[in-house]
GROMACS .gro file of C-alpha atoms in nm:
model
  403
    1MET     CA    1  -0.150  -0.913   0.500
    2LYS     CA    2  -0.088  -0.753   0.170
    3ARG     CA    3   0.203  -0.507   0.179
    4SER     CA    4   0.249  -0.324  -0.125
    5GLY     CA    5   0.187   0.027  -0.280
    6THR     CA    6   0.291   0.330  -0.493
    7ALA     CA    7   0.285   0.692  -0.348
    8ASP     CA    8   0.385   1.024  -0.452
    9LEU     CA    9   0.670   1.154  -0.261
   10PRO     CA   10   0.784   1.502  -0.316
   11LEU     CA   11   1.150   1.515  -0.262
   12HIS     CA   12   1.261   1.731   0.054
   13TYR     CA   13   1.601   1.863   0.119
   14GLY     CA   14   1.773   1.973   0.417
   15LYS     CA   15   1.843   1.775   0.749
   16VAL     CA   16   1.644   1.658   1.036
   17PRO     CA   17   1.731   1.897   1.351
   18PRO     CA   18   1.907   1.716   1.632
   19TRP     CA   19   1.616   1.768   1.884
   20LEU     CA   20   1.397   1.575   1.660
   21TYR     CA   21   1.640   1.310   1.542
   22GLU     CA   22   1.721   1.217   1.900
   23ARG     CA   23   1.358   1.160   1.981
   24MET     CA   24   1.287   0.966   1.655
   25SER     CA   25   1.568   0.723   1.731
   26VAL     CA   26   1.418   0.640   2.115
   27LEU     CA   27   1.056   0.636   1.990
   28GLY     CA   28   1.126   0.443   1.681
   29LEU     CA   29   1.345   0.182   1.892
   30SER     CA   30   1.061   0.174   2.161
   31ILE     CA   31   0.787   0.090   1.897
   32ILE     CA   32   0.996  -0.175   1.745
   33GLU     CA   33   1.071  -0.342   2.096
   34VAL     CA   34   0.707  -0.366   2.170
   35ILE     CA   35   0.617  -0.502   1.816
   36LEU     CA   36   0.901  -0.753   1.870
   37ALA     CA   37   0.769  -0.853   2.223
   38ASP     CA   38   0.402  -0.883   2.108
   39TYR     CA   39   0.429  -1.008   1.733
   40GLY     CA   40   0.791  -1.121   1.683
   41LYS     CA   41   1.070  -1.043   1.448
   42ASP     CA   42   0.885  -1.147   1.129
   43GLU     CA   43   0.628  -0.895   1.204
   44VAL     CA   44   0.875  -0.627   1.241
   45LEU     CA   45   0.997  -0.720   0.894
   46ARG     CA   46   0.650  -0.741   0.743
   47ARG     CA   47   0.574  -0.388   0.880
   48LEU     CA   48   0.879  -0.235   0.728
   49ALA     CA   49   0.802  -0.397   0.404
   50ASP     CA   50   0.438  -0.245   0.388
   51PRO     CA   51   0.460   0.111   0.236
   52PHE     CA   52   0.128   0.230   0.415
   53TRP     CA   53   0.267   0.125   0.764
   54PHE     CA   54   0.602   0.279   0.688
   55GLN     CA   55   0.475   0.613   0.597
   56SER     CA   56   0.234   0.621   0.903
   57PHE     CA   57   0.544   0.514   1.122
   58GLY     CA   58   0.738   0.797   1.004
   59ALA     CA   59   0.436   1.050   1.032
   60VAL     CA   60   0.378   0.938   1.408
   61MET     CA   61   0.760   1.023   1.474
   62GLY     CA   62   0.701   1.389   1.387
   63MET     CA   63   0.852   1.387   1.012
   64ASP     CA   64   0.694   1.551   0.743
   65TRP     CA   65   0.386   1.307   0.669
   66HIS     CA   66   0.414   1.310   0.314
   67SER     CA   67   0.778   1.368   0.199
   68SER     CA   68   1.067   1.160   0.087
   69GLY     CA   69   1.247   1.258   0.400
   70ILE     CA   70   1.056   1.005   0.600
   71THR     CA   71   1.241   0.719   0.423
   72THR     CA   72   1.612   0.864   0.500
   73SER     CA   73   1.526   0.978   0.867
   74VAL     CA   74   1.346   0.694   0.969
   75MET     CA   75   1.586   0.431   0.842
   76GLY     CA   76   1.883   0.653   0.974
   77ALA     CA   77   1.725   0.666   1.316
   78LEU     CA   78   1.649   0.305   1.334
   79LYS     CA   79   1.996   0.207   1.231
   80ARG     CA   80   2.128   0.446   1.488
   81SER     CA   81   1.911   0.297   1.775
   82ILE     CA   82   1.869  -0.074   1.684
   83ASN     CA   83   2.227  -0.171   1.576
   84PRO     CA   84   2.383  -0.118   1.934
   85ASN     CA   85   2.110  -0.363   2.083
   86SER     CA   86   2.112  -0.602   1.774
   87GLN     CA   87   2.242  -0.903   1.980
   88THR     CA   88   1.958  -0.858   2.232
   89LEU     CA   89   1.679  -0.770   1.956
   90GLY     CA   90   1.806  -1.016   1.675
   91LEU     CA   91   1.767  -0.734   1.421
   92TYR     CA   92   2.038  -0.553   1.215
   93ILE     CA   93   2.005  -0.278   0.983
   94CYS     CA   94   2.260  -0.225   0.703
   95GLY     CA   95   2.339   0.024   0.432
   96GLY     CA   96   2.180   0.372   0.422
   97LYS     CA   97   2.210   0.694   0.187
   98GLY     CA   98   2.460   0.747  -0.067
   99LYS     CA   99   2.817   0.611   0.025
  100PHE     CA  100   2.677   0.412   0.327
  101SER     CA  101   2.450   0.216   0.084
  102ARG     CA  102   2.764   0.063  -0.084
  103GLU     CA  103   2.881  -0.057   0.260
  104THR     CA  104   2.586  -0.291   0.279
  105PRO     CA  105   2.772  -0.615   0.131
  106SER     CA  106   3.054  -0.585   0.393
  107GLU     CA  107   2.809  -0.505   0.676
  108LEU     CA  108   2.613  -0.820   0.573
  109ILE     CA  109   2.924  -1.044   0.565
  110GLN     CA  110   3.020  -0.928   0.912
  111ILE     CA  111   2.672  -1.013   1.059
  112ALA     CA  112   2.683  -1.352   0.877
  113ASP     CA  113   3.011  -1.417   1.045
  114LYS     CA  114   2.856  -1.351   1.388
  115THR     CA  115   2.515  -1.527   1.332
  116GLY     CA  116   2.623  -1.825   1.117
  117LEU     CA  117   2.385  -1.709   0.827
  118ASN     CA  118   2.496  -1.742   0.457
  119GLY     CA  119   2.651  -1.401   0.407
  120ASN     CA  120   2.690  -1.443   0.027
  121GLU     CA  121   2.324  -1.532  -0.027
  122LEU     CA  122   2.237  -1.223   0.167
  123VAL     CA  123   2.490  -0.997  -0.030
  124ARG     CA  124   2.320  -1.151  -0.346
  125ALA     CA  125   1.972  -1.047  -0.229
  126SER     CA  126   2.085  -0.715  -0.145
  127LYS     CA  127   2.255  -0.658  -0.495
  128LEU     CA  128   1.986  -0.794  -0.695
  129SER     CA  129   1.710  -0.602  -0.522
  130ALA     CA  130   1.920  -0.283  -0.615
  131LYS     CA  131   1.982  -0.395  -0.974
  132VAL     CA  132   1.609  -0.480  -1.029
  133ASP     CA  133   1.502  -0.127  -0.919
  134ASN     CA  134   1.776   0.040  -1.079
  135THR     CA  135   1.789  -0.155  -1.425
  136ALA     CA  136   1.490  -0.392  -1.473
  137ILE     CA  137   1.235  -0.116  -1.385
  138GLN     CA  138   1.333   0.189  -1.618
  139ASP     CA  139   1.088   0.442  -1.439
  140GLY     CA  140   1.357   0.736  -1.451
  141TYR     CA  141   1.438   0.697  -1.059
  142GLN     CA  142   1.799   0.643  -0.986
  143LEU     CA  143   1.860   0.467  -0.659
  144TYR     CA  144   2.038   0.678  -0.387
  145LEU     CA  145   1.933   0.490  -0.066
  146HIS     CA  146   1.937   0.113   0.010
  147ASN     CA  147   1.874  -0.035   0.367
  148PHE     CA  148   1.890  -0.405   0.420
  149ILE     CA  149   1.696  -0.504   0.744
  150LEU     CA  150   1.803  -0.853   0.866
  151ALA     CA  151   1.666  -1.080   1.143
  152ASP     CA  152   1.894  -1.345   1.292
  153ASN     CA  153   1.675  -1.606   1.164
  154GLY     CA  154   1.770  -1.514   0.801
  155ASN     CA  155   1.438  -1.336   0.694
  156TRP     CA  156   1.512  -0.980   0.582
  157SER     CA  157   1.327  -0.677   0.417
  158VAL     CA  158   1.474  -0.405   0.184
  159VAL     CA  159   1.386  -0.038   0.191
  160GLN     CA  160   1.522   0.162  -0.096
  161GLN     CA  161   1.451   0.501  -0.259
  162GLY     CA  162   1.522   0.661  -0.609
  163MET     CA  163   1.523   1.011  -0.716
  164HIS     CA  164   1.379   1.147  -1.039
  165GLU     CA  165   1.633   1.390  -1.204
  166SER     CA  166   1.398   1.614  -1.399
  167ASP     CA  167   1.122   1.703  -1.127
  168SER     CA  168   1.259   1.670  -0.772
  169THR     CA  169   1.035   1.358  -0.677
  170ALA     CA  170   1.111   1.023  -0.523
  171ARG     CA  171   1.004   0.677  -0.532
  172ARG     CA  172   1.040   0.426  -0.258
  173TYR     CA  173   1.060   0.036  -0.317
  174HIS     CA  174   1.006  -0.224  -0.050
  175TRP     CA  175   1.102  -0.591  -0.055
  176HIS     CA  176   1.032  -0.876   0.179
  177SER     CA  177   1.206  -1.216   0.158
  178GLU     CA  178   0.879  -1.399   0.296
  179ASN     CA  179   0.711  -1.294  -0.034
  180ILE     CA  180   0.982  -1.352  -0.295
  181LYS     CA  181   0.975  -1.625  -0.527
  182SER     CA  182   1.171  -1.465  -0.794
  183PHE     CA  183   1.385  -1.152  -0.818
  184VAL     CA  184   1.283  -1.103  -1.190
  185GLU     CA  185   0.899  -1.126  -1.193
  186GLU     CA  186   0.700  -0.875  -0.946
  187PRO     CA  187   0.940  -0.925  -0.668
  188HIS     CA  188   0.833  -0.608  -0.466
  189THR     CA  189   0.600  -0.574  -0.166
  190GLY     CA  190   0.558  -0.210  -0.262
  191ILE     CA  191   0.686   0.086  -0.460
  192ASN     CA  192   0.632   0.433  -0.356
  193GLY     CA  193   0.650   0.745  -0.598
  194ILE     CA  194   0.459   0.958  -0.851
  195SER     CA  195   0.291   0.775  -1.099
  196ARG     CA  196   0.421   0.876  -1.443
  197GLY     CA  197   0.208   0.655  -1.690
  198LYS     CA  198   0.355   0.386  -1.877
  199ILE     CA  199   0.715   0.274  -1.785
  200LEU     CA  200   0.935  -0.006  -1.892
  201ASN     CA  201   0.916  -0.246  -1.617
  202LEU     CA  202   1.054  -0.602  -1.716
  203THR     CA  203   0.948  -0.741  -1.373
  204ASP     CA  204   0.577  -0.696  -1.443
  205SER     CA  205   0.378  -1.012  -1.504
  206GLU     CA  206   0.276  -0.869  -1.845
  207ALA     CA  207   0.629  -0.850  -1.950
  208SER     CA  208   0.677  -1.225  -1.907
  209GLN     CA  209   0.720  -1.292  -2.287
  210ASN     CA  210   0.966  -0.996  -2.315
  211ARG     CA  211   1.162  -1.148  -2.038
  212LYS     CA  212   1.121  -1.499  -2.197
  213GLY     CA  213   1.268  -1.376  -2.533
  214ILE     CA  214   1.556  -1.211  -2.336
  215LEU     CA  215   1.629  -1.535  -2.131
  216GLU     CA  216   1.611  -1.755  -2.436
  217ILE     CA  217   1.876  -1.533  -2.598
  218SER     CA  218   2.092  -1.600  -2.278
  219HIS     CA  219   1.973  -1.966  -2.256
  220THR     CA  220   1.839  -1.894  -1.909
  221ASP     CA  221   1.506  -2.029  -1.772
  222SER     CA  222   1.224  -1.802  -1.684
  223ALA     CA  223   1.126  -1.746  -1.321
  224GLU     CA  224   0.796  -1.818  -1.143
  225ILE     CA  225   0.519  -1.553  -1.084
  226MET     CA  226   0.513  -1.324  -0.806
  227SER     CA  227   0.174  -1.164  -0.680
  228ASP     CA  228   0.077  -0.817  -0.782
  229PHE     CA  229   0.107  -0.497  -0.555
  230ALA     CA  230  -0.129  -0.210  -0.477
  231ARG     CA  231  -0.060   0.158  -0.467
  232LEU     CA  232  -0.044   0.439  -0.228
  233ILE     CA  233  -0.081   0.777  -0.362
  234LEU     CA  234   0.032   1.079  -0.158
  235PRO     CA  235  -0.053   1.445  -0.247
  236ALA     CA  236   0.226   1.714  -0.307
  237HIS     CA  237   0.069   1.969  -0.076
  238HIS     CA  238   0.254   2.024   0.268
  239ASP     CA  239  -0.053   2.103   0.480
  240VAL     CA  240  -0.290   1.837   0.602
  241GLN     CA  241  -0.650   1.858   0.456
  242ALA     CA  242  -0.963   1.683   0.532
  243SER     CA  243  -0.925   1.470   0.225
  244ASP     CA  244  -0.592   1.339   0.360
  245VAL     CA  245  -0.738   1.182   0.679
  246ASP     CA  246  -1.011   0.938   0.782
  247LEU     CA  247  -1.236   1.185   0.958
  248LYS     CA  248  -1.435   0.920   1.150
  249ARG     CA  249  -1.104   0.754   1.275
  250LEU     CA  250  -0.949   1.096   1.392
  251GLY     CA  251  -1.271   1.215   1.526
  252ALA     CA  252  -1.328   0.894   1.736
  253LEU     CA  253  -0.966   0.918   1.862
  254LEU     CA  254  -0.997   1.285   1.971
  255TYR     CA  255  -1.320   1.218   2.155
  256VAL     CA  256  -1.192   0.934   2.350
  257THR     CA  257  -0.871   1.112   2.449
  258ARG     CA  258  -1.005   1.463   2.486
  259GLU     CA  259  -1.359   1.425   2.606
  260GLN     CA  260  -1.334   1.084   2.821
  261GLN     CA  261  -1.147   1.043   3.138
  262PRO     CA  262  -0.930   0.747   3.210
  263GLN     CA  263  -1.152   0.681   3.523
  264ASN     CA  264  -1.437   0.624   3.287
  265PHE     CA  265  -1.272   0.331   3.162
  266GLU     CA  266  -1.145   0.071   3.422
  267ASP     CA  267  -0.895  -0.076   3.154
  268LEU     CA  268  -0.728   0.278   3.116
  269LEU     CA  269  -0.663   0.313   3.501
  270MET     CA  270  -0.288   0.285   3.442
  271LEU     CA  271  -0.285   0.596   3.237
  272GLU     CA  272  -0.471   0.827   3.496
  273GLY     CA  273  -0.313   1.134   3.531
  274VAL     CA  274  -0.187   1.156   3.179
  275GLY     CA  275  -0.306   1.484   3.010
  276PRO     CA  276  -0.545   1.451   2.710
  277ARG     CA  277  -0.292   1.575   2.489
  278THR     CA  278  -0.049   1.302   2.566
  279MET     CA  279  -0.314   1.048   2.542
  280GLN     CA  280  -0.383   1.148   2.189
  281SER     CA  281  -0.026   1.086   2.094
  282LEU     CA  282  -0.032   0.754   2.286
  283ALA     CA  283  -0.331   0.642   2.101
  284LEU     CA  284  -0.180   0.692   1.768
  285VAL     CA  285   0.141   0.537   1.863
  286SER     CA  286  -0.059   0.240   1.996
  287GLU     CA  287  -0.214   0.218   1.652
  288VAL     CA  288   0.112   0.194   1.476
  289ILE     CA  289   0.196  -0.095   1.722
  290HIS     CA  290  -0.135  -0.298   1.726
  291GLY     CA  291  -0.345  -0.163   1.438
  292ALA     CA  292  -0.472  -0.381   1.154
  293PRO     CA  293  -0.300  -0.313   0.813
  294SER     CA  294  -0.621  -0.173   0.667
  295ARG     CA  295  -0.583   0.129   0.930
  296PHE     CA  296  -0.273   0.277   0.767
  297THR     CA  297  -0.438   0.411   0.445
  298ASP     CA  298  -0.431   0.781   0.553
  299PRO     CA  299  -0.063   0.829   0.697
  300ALA     CA  300  -0.159   1.201   0.748
  301ARG     CA  301  -0.381   1.119   1.042
  302PHE     CA  302  -0.079   0.990   1.235
  303SER     CA  303   0.084   1.317   1.224
  304PHE     CA  304  -0.175   1.439   1.480
  305ALA     CA  305   0.058   1.233   1.735
  306HIS     CA  306   0.367   1.451   1.722
  307GLY     CA  307   0.299   1.724   1.438
  308GLY     CA  308   0.572   1.767   1.181
  309LYS     CA  309   0.916   1.935   1.178
  310ASP     CA  310   0.798   2.181   0.901
  311GLY     CA  311   0.492   2.295   1.112
  312HIS     CA  312   0.253   2.090   0.919
  313PRO     CA  313  -0.009   2.008   1.054
  314PHE     CA  314   0.163   2.175   1.337
  315PRO     CA  315   0.486   2.228   1.547
  316VAL     CA  316   0.632   1.899   1.708
  317PRO     CA  317   0.507   1.919   2.071
  318THR     CA  318   0.843   1.820   2.230
  319LYS     CA  319   0.696   1.810   2.599
  320VAL     CA  320   0.423   1.570   2.464
  321TYR     CA  321   0.659   1.372   2.277
  322ASP     CA  322   0.897   1.335   2.578
  323GLU     CA  323   0.619   1.229   2.794
  324SER     CA  324   0.495   0.964   2.528
  325ILE     CA  325   0.865   0.820   2.512
  326SER     CA  326   0.874   0.808   2.912
  327ILE     CA  327   0.540   0.628   2.932
  328ILE     CA  328   0.658   0.367   2.676
  329ARG     CA  329   0.994   0.327   2.798
  330LYS     CA  330   0.871   0.255   3.154
  331GLY     CA  331   0.631   0.025   3.023
  332ILE     CA  332   0.902  -0.171   2.835
  333GLU     CA  333   1.108  -0.180   3.138
  334LYS     CA  334   0.841  -0.311   3.364
  335SER     CA  335   0.764  -0.568   3.114
  336LYS     CA  336   1.106  -0.703   3.136
  337LEU     CA  337   1.074  -0.745   3.479
  338GLY     CA  338   0.726  -0.932   3.429
  339SER     CA  339   0.474  -0.640   3.468
  340SER     CA  340   0.343  -0.566   3.126
  341ASP     CA  341   0.024  -0.367   3.275
  342LYS     CA  342   0.122  -0.034   3.125
  343LEU     CA  343   0.199  -0.182   2.761
  344LYS     CA  344  -0.131  -0.384   2.779
  345THR     CA  345  -0.312  -0.048   2.861
  346LEU     CA  346  -0.201   0.131   2.534
  347ASN     CA  347  -0.340  -0.187   2.359
  348LYS     CA  348  -0.664  -0.126   2.529
  349LEU     CA  349  -0.657   0.242   2.441
  350HIS     CA  350  -0.641   0.164   2.088
  351ASP     CA  351  -0.917  -0.105   2.134
  352ILE     CA  352  -1.142   0.172   2.304
  353VAL     CA  353  -1.077   0.414   1.994
  354VAL     CA  354  -1.184   0.140   1.738
  355LYS     CA  355  -1.489   0.047   1.914
  356THR     CA  356  -1.597   0.414   1.955
  357GLU     CA  357  -1.535   0.429   1.562
  358GLN     CA  358  -1.831   0.200   1.500
  359ASP     CA  359  -2.102   0.448   1.631
  360PHE     CA  360  -1.919   0.757   1.575
  361THR     CA  361  -2.028   1.038   1.311
  362PRO     CA  362  -1.776   1.309   1.257
  363ASP     CA  363  -1.898   1.648   1.291
  364PHE     CA  364  -1.594   1.870   1.325
  365ASP     CA  365  -1.383   2.088   1.094
  366ILE     CA  366  -1.017   1.949   1.075
  367GLN     CA  367  -0.885   2.306   1.028
  368ASP     CA  368  -1.019   2.395   1.369
  369VAL     CA  369  -0.840   2.119   1.519
  370ILE     CA  370  -0.501   2.226   1.358
  371GLU     CA  371  -0.562   2.571   1.457
  372GLU     CA  372  -0.621   2.480   1.809
  373GLU     CA  373  -0.289   2.283   1.804
  374ARG     CA  374  -0.112   2.559   1.673
  375GLN     CA  375  -0.260   2.799   1.940
  376ASN     CA  376  -0.147   2.587   2.198
  377SER     CA  377   0.169   2.461   2.068
  378TRP     CA  378   0.397   2.708   2.278
  379ARG     CA  379   0.256   2.534   2.601
  380PHE     CA  380   0.379   2.198   2.467
  381GLY     CA  381   0.719   2.304   2.371
  382GLY     CA  382   0.633   2.342   2.006
  383LYS     CA  383   0.930   2.342   1.760
  384THR     CA  384   0.983   2.338   1.381
  385VAL     CA  385   1.298   2.365   1.184
  386PHE     CA  386   1.229   2.741   1.183
  387GLY     CA  387   1.246   2.775   1.550
  388ASP     CA  388   1.031   2.764   1.866
  389ALA     CA  389   0.642   2.814   1.874
  390GLN     CA  390   0.560   3.145   2.009
  391LYS     CA  391   0.284   3.246   2.245
  392PRO     CA  392   0.005   3.379   2.002
  393SER     CA  393  -0.079   3.756   2.051
  394PRO     CA  394  -0.426   3.850   2.198
  395PRO     CA  395  -0.628   3.984   1.925
  396LYS     CA  396  -0.632   4.338   1.834
  397PRO     CA  397  -0.931   4.546   1.931
  398ILE     CA  398  -1.136   4.669   1.630
  399GLN     CA  399  -1.129   5.023   1.573
  400LEU     CA  400  -1.480   5.148   1.455
  401SER     CA  401  -1.484   5.471   1.218
  402LEU     CA  402  -1.757   5.725   1.270
  403PHE     CA  403  -1.719   5.805   0.905
   0.00000   0.00000   0.00000
């Protein structure tokens, strides 16, 4: 699995409203718990180190699908919900935004004392990752967020983000201990941000001679080469457009969840009674949990689960959101008691959508889908940062003039 990338991230200000933050914390924890149960701690770390998956993860939770705010809100929600359960989950999240980022070393030392891990090495990894992204890569971005995600087996990931002073854009950097052979030569699993042409990047493999000269001056040996990383590019526009979405994947999902019924699929009988709109959300949540890495190249598609707090592509359907959380939480609780049928059903829902894609030809206008969601938003408890979705007024009759 290649976890790497560069993406355009418009810098968004403001706070996540409490009604969304509460739900993000619960859904985020639920998704992480299912991944832990099915794939293990190292897979959670690998997912968080994947810029494509991370952006899709934030979008499925109702955040603005393309903005820098996903980083702050997702990591804040996860820290809030995971850390009280760290002893059970075996995962810890340190750091955060601003002053909280500077608390990372002391948090790591405390965790090391509890787990027997090497605290000094963990602190060194945290400080070096920040130093590289602030100094060795001189791309105009100043770090303002640093999160260190640690498993009790000693493996870790880092998610950190920098701001460009001149044009209000952000760049997100991802690190993963599994892939790191060196802190000074291409150590990243991914970098997200707006491409600015040529930059000074002393961690690039092509800068090895530059580093060699610097290292010779300081009488230090050079480091081994790390693998290259790909790039994810996100647009600046707020609205979701057809070009932002894999229409074949979205169309197949809408067909399965809206046109088909659970009784038509023996594997989905556990979801009988669940409405089409909730099925749509569950299918996208299931894809975040079980989808292959190649399926996260269009993060905007995952905003069709629970919309976005800014109203794009549509208001957050809180009633659907709550039903999705309830179904997943019940599945998790039952699986702890030895019955995993409900969680297996979510996996099968994803499998059915993937199979449907093979012979599916998209023949729909994505704007029609978005408009339908907006028209029905009031039915599903639609909310944005601007207020509650209102019932649309009936169309006004056309007054014909005789003259």
